[in-house]
């Protein structure tokens, strides 16, 4: 249970934690966020997450609310005050509050910063990884800067809802050529018949996933071949294996795409191997 939330300089009780009704995050989705895994009371890959947070802010010209050192101290406080050992930290920064206006607010407007921590049952994703998940492909109708981690998540919310209604856990966005870009809240991967890992290249169509980057480190350490290239949804259905990566799922096998089984319809060995090695390679904060 989340008990304490950091909002703009104060640690508030969950029920009382709030931002202004004219916050630009609320009115314009003029905001960015990060989700970081907490494992055994320590942050996983914090350096990469904070670097991406910084990049998102710079791309949108939102001022930094505080230094990384200060941010890590507040995150640590939020984790402690909520007594979270395993779960996630959610960080959101908006361009601040003011009378609704499309024009950017005057210089000096303070960004809004919210940080909350939430416990999750340890091992839930390991249990899910034993059976894997189904995904449903959905046309990618998001904007052309998906590399920025904004809170403009309505297309992802609706795609996931459509996926859920068909019995799938995740939606895979496909571009007009039928190529898979990424998941609604994850990066998408396949394994070819010769054991090569394939994922969409980093460009404006996908989020540069932190888990994606660390999985690449794992794959290199394990001597696996990686290709960053587009892949068609039909190639994915015919692939040997498929999986998704994200801070919450780590490496999650995909066993079904649009109702068709991937491989023999069971989690594949490479996804399992990458998942097992992941936390040996990821960076852990001092805890
Ligand atoms: N989502 N692509 C999209 C569109 C995402 O929303 C996410 C993460 C990822 C994976 O990124 P990372 O490996 O850094 O978590 C890829 C988070 C978990 C969320 O919105 O909850």
Short mmCIF file of N, CA and C in Angstrom, two decimals, residues 182-270:
data_model
loop_
_atom_site.label_atom_id
_atom_site.label_comp_id
_atom_site.label_asym_id
_atom_site.label_seq_id
_atom_site.Cartn_x
_atom_site.Cartn_y
_atom_site.Cartn_z
N UNK A 182 6.65 -1.45 -31.05
CA UNK A 182 6.92 -1.85 -29.67
C UNK A 182 5.60 -2.18 -28.99
N UNK A 183 5.68 -2.60 -27.72
CA UNK A 183 4.47 -2.87 -26.96
C UNK A 183 3.88 -1.57 -26.44
N UNK A 184 2.64 -1.65 -25.94
CA UNK A 184 1.98 -0.46 -25.40
C UNK A 184 2.78 0.08 -24.22
N UNK A 185 3.40 -0.80 -23.43
CA UNK A 185 4.27 -0.32 -22.34
C UNK A 185 5.49 -1.24 -22.21
N UNK A 186 6.05 -1.61 -23.35
CA UNK A 186 7.21 -2.51 -23.34
C UNK A 186 7.88 -2.47 -24.71
N UNK A 187 9.11 -2.95 -24.79
CA UNK A 187 9.76 -3.14 -26.09
C UNK A 187 9.49 -4.57 -26.55
N UNK A 188 9.44 -4.74 -27.88
CA UNK A 188 9.08 -6.04 -28.47
C UNK A 188 10.31 -6.67 -29.11
N UNK A 189 10.43 -7.97 -28.91
CA UNK A 189 11.58 -8.73 -29.44
C UNK A 189 11.11 -10.04 -30.06
N UNK A 190 11.90 -10.53 -31.04
CA UNK A 190 11.70 -11.90 -31.51
C UNK A 190 13.06 -12.59 -31.58
N UNK A 191 13.02 -13.90 -31.67
CA UNK A 191 14.24 -14.71 -31.86
C UNK A 191 14.07 -15.45 -33.18
N UNK A 192 15.03 -15.28 -34.09
CA UNK A 192 14.92 -15.95 -35.40
C UNK A 192 15.36 -17.42 -35.29
N UNK A 193 15.17 -18.15 -36.41
CA UNK A 193 15.46 -19.59 -36.38
C UNK A 193 16.93 -19.87 -36.05
N UNK A 194 17.84 -18.91 -36.39
CA UNK A 194 19.26 -19.15 -36.06
C UNK A 194 19.64 -18.56 -34.69
N UNK A 195 18.64 -18.20 -33.89
CA UNK A 195 18.91 -17.74 -32.52
C UNK A 195 19.34 -16.29 -32.40
N UNK A 196 19.07 -15.48 -33.45
CA UNK A 196 19.40 -14.05 -33.39
C UNK A 196 18.25 -13.28 -32.71
N UNK A 197 18.63 -12.38 -31.81
CA UNK A 197 17.63 -11.53 -31.15
C UNK A 197 17.36 -10.33 -32.04
N UNK A 198 16.09 -10.04 -32.28
CA UNK A 198 15.73 -8.92 -33.16
C UNK A 198 14.79 -7.97 -32.42
N UNK A 199 15.11 -6.68 -32.48
CA UNK A 199 14.21 -5.67 -31.92
C UNK A 199 14.30 -4.41 -32.77
N UNK A 200 13.25 -3.61 -32.75
CA UNK A 200 13.16 -2.39 -33.58
C UNK A 200 14.33 -1.45 -33.25
N UNK A 201 14.94 -0.83 -34.27
CA UNK A 201 16.04 0.11 -33.97
C UNK A 201 15.56 1.32 -33.18
N UNK A 202 16.48 1.97 -32.50
CA UNK A 202 16.12 3.18 -31.73
C UNK A 202 15.93 4.34 -32.69
N UNK A 203 14.71 4.84 -32.77
CA UNK A 203 14.40 6.03 -33.54
C UNK A 203 13.19 6.68 -32.88
N UNK A 204 12.50 7.57 -33.59
CA UNK A 204 11.38 8.28 -32.97
C UNK A 204 10.14 7.42 -32.76
N UNK A 205 10.15 6.16 -33.27
CA UNK A 205 8.96 5.31 -33.17
C UNK A 205 8.91 4.45 -31.92
N UNK A 206 10.04 4.36 -31.20
CA UNK A 206 10.05 3.50 -30.00
C UNK A 206 10.73 4.21 -28.83
N UNK A 207 10.37 3.76 -27.64
CA UNK A 207 11.04 4.26 -26.44
C UNK A 207 12.38 3.53 -26.29
N UNK A 208 13.45 4.29 -26.02
CA UNK A 208 14.72 3.59 -25.74
C UNK A 208 14.63 2.93 -24.36
N UNK A 209 14.12 1.73 -24.32
CA UNK A 209 13.87 1.05 -23.05
C UNK A 209 15.15 0.81 -22.27
N UNK A 210 15.09 1.04 -20.98
CA UNK A 210 16.25 0.77 -20.13
C UNK A 210 16.46 -0.75 -20.04
N UNK A 211 15.36 -1.48 -19.92
CA UNK A 211 15.46 -2.94 -19.86
C UNK A 211 16.01 -3.47 -21.18
N UNK A 212 15.58 -2.85 -22.28
CA UNK A 212 16.10 -3.20 -23.62
C UNK A 212 17.62 -3.08 -23.63
N UNK A 213 18.13 -1.94 -23.12
CA UNK A 213 19.58 -1.70 -23.12
C UNK A 213 20.30 -2.75 -22.26
N UNK A 214 19.73 -3.03 -21.08
CA UNK A 214 20.40 -3.99 -20.19
C UNK A 214 20.31 -5.41 -20.76
N UNK A 215 19.18 -5.73 -21.41
CA UNK A 215 19.06 -7.05 -22.04
C UNK A 215 20.12 -7.19 -23.15
N UNK A 216 20.41 -6.09 -23.83
CA UNK A 216 21.48 -6.14 -24.85
C UNK A 216 22.83 -6.44 -24.19
N UNK A 217 23.06 -5.82 -23.03
CA UNK A 217 24.30 -6.12 -22.29
C UNK A 217 24.36 -7.60 -21.93
N UNK A 218 23.21 -8.12 -21.47
CA UNK A 218 23.14 -9.53 -21.08
C UNK A 218 23.43 -10.40 -22.31
N UNK A 219 22.77 -10.06 -23.42
CA UNK A 219 22.91 -10.87 -24.64
C UNK A 219 24.36 -10.88 -25.12
N UNK A 220 25.01 -9.71 -25.05
CA UNK A 220 26.42 -9.64 -25.47
C UNK A 220 27.28 -10.50 -24.56
N UNK A 221 27.03 -10.41 -23.25
CA UNK A 221 27.81 -11.21 -22.30
C UNK A 221 27.60 -12.71 -22.53
N UNK A 222 26.42 -13.06 -23.02
CA UNK A 222 26.11 -14.48 -23.26
C UNK A 222 26.52 -14.92 -24.67
N UNK A 223 27.09 -13.98 -25.42
CA UNK A 223 27.55 -14.31 -26.78
C UNK A 223 26.42 -14.47 -27.79
N UNK A 224 25.28 -13.85 -27.53
CA UNK A 224 24.14 -13.97 -28.45
C UNK A 224 24.22 -12.89 -29.53
N UNK A 225 23.65 -13.19 -30.69
CA UNK A 225 23.65 -12.23 -31.80
C UNK A 225 22.43 -11.32 -31.69
N UNK A 226 22.62 -10.01 -31.94
CA UNK A 226 21.51 -9.06 -31.86
C UNK A 226 21.41 -8.31 -33.19
N UNK A 227 20.19 -8.14 -33.67
CA UNK A 227 19.96 -7.31 -34.85
C UNK A 227 18.92 -6.26 -34.49
N UNK A 228 19.29 -4.98 -34.65
CA UNK A 228 18.30 -3.92 -34.45
C UNK A 228 17.74 -3.58 -35.83
N UNK A 229 16.58 -4.13 -36.11
CA UNK A 229 15.93 -3.89 -37.41
C UNK A 229 14.42 -4.07 -37.24
N UNK A 230 13.70 -3.56 -38.24
CA UNK A 230 12.25 -3.75 -38.21
C UNK A 230 11.90 -5.22 -38.43
N UNK A 231 10.81 -5.67 -37.83
CA UNK A 231 10.32 -7.02 -38.18
C UNK A 231 8.80 -6.95 -38.32
N UNK A 232 8.31 -7.71 -39.32
CA UNK A 232 6.89 -7.73 -39.63
C UNK A 232 6.15 -8.61 -38.63
N UNK A 233 4.86 -8.33 -38.42
CA UNK A 233 4.12 -9.15 -37.45
C UNK A 233 4.04 -10.61 -37.90
N UNK A 234 4.05 -10.84 -39.24
CA UNK A 234 4.03 -12.24 -39.74
C UNK A 234 5.34 -12.96 -39.41
N UNK A 235 6.45 -12.20 -39.48
CA UNK A 235 7.74 -12.79 -39.09
C UNK A 235 7.72 -13.14 -37.59
N UNK A 236 7.06 -12.28 -36.82
CA UNK A 236 6.98 -12.52 -35.37
C UNK A 236 6.19 -13.81 -35.08
N UNK A 237 5.10 -14.00 -35.82
CA UNK A 237 4.28 -15.20 -35.59
C UNK A 237 5.07 -16.46 -35.96
N UNK A 238 5.93 -16.35 -36.99
CA UNK A 238 6.73 -17.51 -37.42
C UNK A 238 8.04 -17.65 -36.64
N UNK A 239 8.32 -16.69 -35.75
CA UNK A 239 9.61 -16.69 -35.04
C UNK A 239 9.73 -17.89 -34.10
N UNK A 240 10.98 -18.14 -33.70
CA UNK A 240 11.24 -19.25 -32.78
C UNK A 240 10.72 -18.89 -31.38
N UNK A 241 10.97 -17.62 -31.02
CA UNK A 241 10.52 -17.12 -29.71
C UNK A 241 10.15 -15.66 -29.88
N UNK A 242 9.41 -15.16 -28.91
CA UNK A 242 9.16 -13.72 -28.84
C UNK A 242 9.09 -13.35 -27.37
N UNK A 243 9.38 -12.09 -27.08
CA UNK A 243 9.26 -11.63 -25.68
C UNK A 243 9.16 -10.12 -25.63
N UNK A 244 8.79 -9.62 -24.47
CA UNK A 244 8.76 -8.17 -24.25
C UNK A 244 9.73 -7.85 -23.11
N UNK A 245 10.19 -6.60 -23.10
CA UNK A 245 11.02 -6.14 -21.98
C UNK A 245 10.46 -4.83 -21.43
N UNK A 246 10.48 -4.71 -20.11
CA UNK A 246 10.14 -3.44 -19.45
C UNK A 246 10.60 -3.55 -18.00
N UNK A 247 10.64 -2.40 -17.33
CA UNK A 247 11.09 -2.37 -15.94
C UNK A 247 10.20 -3.23 -15.04
N UNK A 248 8.94 -3.38 -15.41
CA UNK A 248 8.04 -4.16 -14.56
C UNK A 248 8.01 -5.64 -14.98
N UNK A 249 8.20 -5.91 -16.25
CA UNK A 249 8.14 -7.32 -16.74
C UNK A 249 9.51 -7.98 -16.84
N UNK A 250 10.57 -7.18 -16.78
CA UNK A 250 11.94 -7.65 -17.06
C UNK A 250 11.92 -8.31 -18.45
N UNK A 251 12.02 -9.63 -18.53
CA UNK A 251 11.90 -10.30 -19.83
C UNK A 251 10.69 -11.23 -19.72
N UNK A 252 9.67 -10.96 -20.51
CA UNK A 252 8.44 -11.76 -20.42
C UNK A 252 8.19 -12.47 -21.75
N UNK A 253 8.20 -13.82 -21.74
CA UNK A 253 7.96 -14.55 -22.98
C UNK A 253 6.58 -14.26 -23.57
N UNK A 254 6.53 -14.13 -24.89
CA UNK A 254 5.26 -14.00 -25.62
C UNK A 254 5.02 -15.35 -26.30
N UNK A 255 3.91 -15.99 -25.97
CA UNK A 255 3.66 -17.34 -26.51
C UNK A 255 2.56 -17.35 -27.56
N UNK A 256 1.89 -16.21 -27.72
CA UNK A 256 0.80 -16.15 -28.70
C UNK A 256 0.71 -14.74 -29.27
N UNK A 257 0.56 -14.63 -30.59
CA UNK A 257 0.37 -13.33 -31.23
C UNK A 257 -0.90 -13.40 -32.06
N UNK A 258 -1.86 -12.56 -31.77
CA UNK A 258 -3.16 -12.57 -32.47
C UNK A 258 -3.77 -13.97 -32.52
N UNK A 259 -3.62 -14.69 -31.44
CA UNK A 259 -4.23 -16.02 -31.34
C UNK A 259 -3.39 -17.15 -31.91
N UNK A 260 -2.30 -16.81 -32.64
CA UNK A 260 -1.44 -17.86 -33.23
C UNK A 260 -0.28 -18.16 -32.27
N UNK A 261 0.06 -19.44 -32.08
CA UNK A 261 1.17 -19.75 -31.16
C UNK A 261 2.52 -19.33 -31.74
N UNK A 262 3.41 -18.89 -30.87
CA UNK A 262 4.80 -18.61 -31.28
C UNK A 262 5.61 -19.85 -30.92
N UNK A 263 6.35 -20.38 -31.89
CA UNK A 263 7.10 -21.62 -31.66
C UNK A 263 6.13 -22.72 -31.26
N UNK A 264 6.46 -23.40 -30.16
CA UNK A 264 5.56 -24.48 -29.73
C UNK A 264 4.49 -23.96 -28.74
N UNK A 265 4.38 -22.62 -28.66
CA UNK A 265 3.34 -22.05 -27.79
C UNK A 265 3.72 -22.01 -26.33
N UNK A 266 5.03 -22.28 -26.07
CA UNK A 266 5.51 -22.21 -24.68
C UNK A 266 6.70 -21.26 -24.60
N UNK A 267 7.00 -20.73 -23.40
CA UNK A 267 8.14 -19.83 -23.27
C UNK A 267 9.42 -20.48 -23.81
N UNK A 268 10.22 -19.69 -24.53
CA UNK A 268 11.42 -20.24 -25.16
C UNK A 268 12.64 -20.15 -24.25
N UNK A 269 13.69 -20.93 -24.60
CA UNK A 269 14.89 -20.99 -23.76
C UNK A 269 15.69 -19.68 -23.72
N UNK A 270 15.72 -18.93 -24.83
CA UNK A 270 16.53 -17.70 -24.80
C UNK A 270 15.89 -16.64 -23.90
#
